[in-house]
């Protein structure tokens, strides 16, 4: 069942708007056919999010994405017609992350009614474009106490940090001066360069340490 579900998810060309919505509808219908209520929300138009919750309260969230980047060239067969070769599934998004999403869907179906806390299933279509049109709103709306994401990160390590994006606007005030007396001025460009160098050092010196349990 898990293999067939993965292959079905792969078959959607989820880098264009129409098939993003078709895939979202398939996921919703799948969960409803298993006896769960599900809905499709668009926090931002054009980016469907599938949501299903087993109850009220602060949940444990299962989160995956069904969008993919375009397949590019070099495929020996249609990347959206999945095939199994030597016990491996090949197709666009098989790893990132249609297989992981299928596992989360099945996990939700199997476990949602068996836990003493709410389980929240979420599938977003904005991961490849930054996560600001789906996952961001989910975190703000539901405030889960724990999140399990089926993104492939390797099976032999626990990740304690992840790269991110930092956008900063820096402003400096200068003082103009005549070209014959530059010493009387204050060059704002040079001040910005100094700011960037200081910021670069701060970022490069930042390290991620292994969390330690506090001793009582």
Short mmCIF file of C-alpha atoms in Angstrom, two decimals:
data_model
loop_
_atom_site.label_atom_id
_atom_site.label_comp_id
_atom_site.label_asym_id
_atom_site.label_seq_id
_atom_site.Cartn_x
_atom_site.Cartn_y
_atom_site.Cartn_z
CA UNK A 1 0.00 0.00 0.00
CA UNK A 2 2.80 2.40 0.91
CA UNK A 3 4.59 1.75 -2.38
CA UNK A 4 1.46 2.37 -4.42
CA UNK A 5 0.69 5.54 -2.46
CA UNK A 6 4.21 6.83 -3.10
CA UNK A 7 3.93 6.07 -6.81
CA UNK A 8 0.59 7.87 -7.00
CA UNK A 9 2.03 10.98 -5.35
CA UNK A 10 5.01 10.94 -7.72
CA UNK A 11 2.67 10.89 -10.72
CA UNK A 12 1.50 14.45 -10.00
CA UNK A 13 3.61 17.11 -11.73
CA UNK A 14 3.57 19.29 -8.64
CA UNK A 15 5.65 22.13 -9.98
CA UNK A 16 2.67 23.74 -11.73
CA UNK A 17 -0.43 25.25 -10.17
CA UNK A 18 -3.03 22.89 -11.60
CA UNK A 19 -1.37 19.71 -10.40
CA UNK A 20 -0.55 21.21 -7.01
CA UNK A 21 -4.30 21.51 -6.47
CA UNK A 22 -4.97 18.06 -7.95
CA UNK A 23 -2.42 16.48 -5.62
CA UNK A 24 -3.83 18.36 -2.62
CA UNK A 25 -7.31 17.09 -3.49
CA UNK A 26 -5.99 13.53 -3.77
CA UNK A 27 -4.39 13.73 -0.32
CA UNK A 28 -7.57 15.17 1.18
CA UNK A 29 -9.74 12.49 -0.44
CA UNK A 30 -7.35 9.76 0.70
CA UNK A 31 -7.59 10.84 4.34
CA UNK A 32 -11.36 11.23 4.15
CA UNK A 33 -11.70 7.76 2.66
CA UNK A 34 -9.82 6.47 5.70
CA UNK A 35 -12.43 8.07 7.97
CA UNK A 36 -10.76 11.38 8.85
CA UNK A 37 -11.95 14.91 8.28
CA UNK A 38 -9.59 16.92 6.11
CA UNK A 39 -9.57 20.34 4.50
CA UNK A 40 -7.59 22.33 1.96
CA UNK A 41 -6.62 25.85 2.95
CA UNK A 42 -4.82 28.53 1.00
CA UNK A 43 -3.13 30.95 3.36
CA UNK A 44 -1.67 32.46 0.19
CA UNK A 45 -3.59 32.07 -3.07
CA UNK A 46 -2.16 29.34 -5.27
CA UNK A 47 -0.47 27.38 -2.47
CA UNK A 48 -2.83 24.69 -1.15
CA UNK A 49 -2.27 23.17 2.28
CA UNK A 50 -3.93 19.93 3.37
CA UNK A 51 -4.83 19.76 7.07
CA UNK A 52 -6.34 17.00 9.18
CA UNK A 53 -6.49 16.94 12.97
CA UNK A 54 -7.50 14.16 15.33
CA UNK A 55 -8.63 16.52 18.09
CA UNK A 56 -8.32 19.84 19.89
CA UNK A 57 -5.39 21.06 21.94
CA UNK A 58 -1.68 21.54 21.31
CA UNK A 59 -0.80 18.83 18.76
CA UNK A 60 2.11 16.82 17.55
CA UNK A 61 2.42 17.85 13.93
CA UNK A 62 3.31 15.64 10.99
CA UNK A 63 4.53 17.89 8.21
CA UNK A 64 5.50 17.13 4.64
CA UNK A 65 5.48 18.82 1.26
CA UNK A 66 4.23 17.69 -2.12
CA UNK A 67 5.73 20.38 -4.35
CA UNK A 68 8.81 19.56 -6.43
CA UNK A 69 11.19 21.50 -8.63
CA UNK A 70 11.02 20.88 -12.40
CA UNK A 71 12.71 17.59 -13.37
CA UNK A 72 15.27 19.02 -15.76
CA UNK A 73 17.03 16.93 -18.40
CA UNK A 74 18.90 13.65 -18.32
CA UNK A 75 16.09 11.29 -17.36
CA UNK A 76 16.05 7.95 -19.17
CA UNK A 77 12.26 7.70 -18.73
CA UNK A 78 9.32 9.90 -17.84
CA UNK A 79 10.11 11.21 -14.31
CA UNK A 80 6.40 11.33 -13.48
CA UNK A 81 5.79 7.69 -14.38
CA UNK A 82 7.39 6.03 -11.34
CA UNK A 83 9.00 2.65 -11.68
CA UNK A 84 10.57 0.16 -9.28
CA UNK A 85 14.07 -1.08 -10.11
CA UNK A 86 16.05 -3.28 -7.70
CA UNK A 87 13.61 -2.50 -4.88
CA UNK A 88 13.99 1.25 -5.36
CA UNK A 89 11.34 3.66 -6.62
CA UNK A 90 12.50 6.07 -9.31
CA UNK A 91 10.63 9.25 -10.19
CA UNK A 92 10.69 13.00 -9.66
CA UNK A 93 10.23 13.69 -5.98
CA UNK A 94 10.60 10.08 -4.87
CA UNK A 95 13.08 11.14 -2.21
CA UNK A 96 12.19 14.80 -1.82
CA UNK A 97 9.69 14.06 -0.58
CA UNK A 98 6.79 12.02 -1.95
CA UNK A 99 7.94 8.84 -0.16
CA UNK A 100 8.28 10.69 3.13
CA UNK A 101 4.85 12.24 2.64
CA UNK A 102 3.32 8.83 1.99
CA UNK A 103 4.84 7.57 5.25
CA UNK A 104 3.38 10.53 7.14
CA UNK A 105 -0.04 9.93 5.60
CA UNK A 106 0.01 6.28 6.63
CA UNK A 107 1.37 7.14 10.07
CA UNK A 108 -1.49 9.56 10.62
CA UNK A 109 -4.08 7.03 9.51
CA UNK A 110 -2.63 4.33 11.78
CA UNK A 111 -1.93 6.44 14.87
CA UNK A 112 -4.34 9.39 14.99
CA UNK A 113 -6.97 7.56 17.06
CA UNK A 114 -4.50 5.74 19.30
CA UNK A 115 -2.73 8.61 21.04
CA UNK A 116 -3.62 10.56 24.18
CA UNK A 117 -2.79 13.86 22.47
CA UNK A 118 -3.94 15.41 19.16
CA UNK A 119 -2.12 14.40 16.00
CA UNK A 120 -2.08 17.00 13.24
CA UNK A 121 -1.31 16.05 9.65
CA UNK A 122 -0.19 18.84 7.33
CA UNK A 123 0.96 18.73 3.71
CA UNK A 124 2.23 21.95 2.15
CA UNK A 125 3.05 23.07 -1.39
CA UNK A 126 5.54 25.83 -0.62
CA UNK A 127 8.67 24.06 0.66
CA UNK A 128 10.66 24.48 -2.54
CA UNK A 129 9.87 28.21 -2.53
CA UNK A 130 10.82 29.03 1.04
CA UNK A 131 8.04 27.84 3.34
CA UNK A 132 6.49 31.29 3.84
CA UNK A 133 3.19 30.49 2.11
CA UNK A 134 2.17 27.46 4.13
CA UNK A 135 4.43 26.11 6.88
CA UNK A 136 4.91 29.57 8.38
CA UNK A 137 1.17 29.98 8.89
CA UNK A 138 0.76 26.44 10.23
CA UNK A 139 3.35 27.06 12.94
CA UNK A 140 1.63 30.29 13.93
CA UNK A 141 -1.90 28.87 13.90
CA UNK A 142 -1.37 25.54 15.67
CA UNK A 143 1.77 26.03 17.83
CA UNK A 144 2.57 22.30 17.94
CA UNK A 145 4.60 20.98 20.88
CA UNK A 146 6.60 18.79 18.51
CA UNK A 147 6.95 18.46 14.75
CA UNK A 148 7.98 15.44 12.70
CA UNK A 149 9.07 16.30 9.16
CA UNK A 150 9.67 13.50 6.67
CA UNK A 151 12.35 15.39 4.77
CA UNK A 152 15.28 13.10 3.82
CA UNK A 153 18.27 13.88 6.04
CA UNK A 154 20.00 10.51 6.35
CA UNK A 155 19.27 7.69 8.77
CA UNK A 156 22.47 7.59 10.80
CA UNK A 157 22.52 10.99 12.46
CA UNK A 158 20.39 13.39 14.44
CA UNK A 159 20.50 16.91 13.07
CA UNK A 160 20.82 19.63 15.71
CA UNK A 161 21.10 22.58 13.35
CA UNK A 162 20.13 23.68 9.87
CA UNK A 163 21.20 26.41 7.51
CA UNK A 164 18.81 29.30 7.13
CA UNK A 165 18.25 32.63 5.46
CA UNK A 166 19.04 35.94 7.11
CA UNK A 167 17.90 39.18 5.52
CA UNK A 168 19.07 42.40 7.15
CA UNK A 169 18.61 46.01 6.15
CA UNK A 170 21.50 48.20 7.27
CA UNK A 171 21.36 51.99 7.24
CA UNK A 172 24.20 54.40 7.89
CA UNK A 173 24.22 58.18 7.90
CA UNK A 174 27.11 59.98 6.25
CA UNK A 175 28.20 63.55 5.78
CA UNK A 176 28.90 65.06 2.39
CA UNK A 177 32.03 67.08 1.69
CA UNK A 178 33.71 68.72 -1.27
CA UNK A 179 36.10 66.56 -3.26
CA UNK A 180 38.95 68.86 -2.31
CA UNK A 181 38.37 68.26 1.41
CA UNK A 182 37.20 64.64 1.80
CA UNK A 183 38.49 64.52 5.35
CA UNK A 184 35.65 66.82 6.38
CA UNK A 185 33.07 64.27 5.26
CA UNK A 186 31.86 60.98 6.69
CA UNK A 187 31.66 58.21 4.08
CA UNK A 188 28.52 56.14 4.69
CA UNK A 189 29.66 53.46 2.22
CA UNK A 190 32.81 52.78 4.23
CA UNK A 191 30.70 52.58 7.38
CA UNK A 192 28.43 50.01 5.71
CA UNK A 193 31.46 47.95 4.70
CA UNK A 194 32.62 47.93 8.33
CA UNK A 195 29.14 46.85 9.43
CA UNK A 196 29.14 43.96 6.95
CA UNK A 197 32.58 42.78 8.09
CA UNK A 198 31.48 42.84 11.73
CA UNK A 199 28.30 40.96 10.86
CA UNK A 200 30.24 38.38 8.85
CA UNK A 201 32.48 37.68 11.84
CA UNK A 202 29.47 37.29 14.14
CA UNK A 203 27.86 34.80 11.76
CA UNK A 204 31.05 32.82 11.18
CA UNK A 205 31.66 32.58 14.94
CA UNK A 206 28.17 31.19 15.57
CA UNK A 207 28.14 27.51 16.44
CA UNK A 208 25.45 24.95 17.18
CA UNK A 209 26.03 22.85 20.27
CA UNK A 210 24.41 19.61 21.34
CA UNK A 211 21.51 20.35 23.72
CA UNK A 212 22.20 19.26 27.27
CA UNK A 213 19.54 18.22 29.74
CA UNK A 214 19.50 20.49 32.77
CA UNK A 215 20.30 18.76 36.02
CA UNK A 216 17.89 19.49 38.84
#
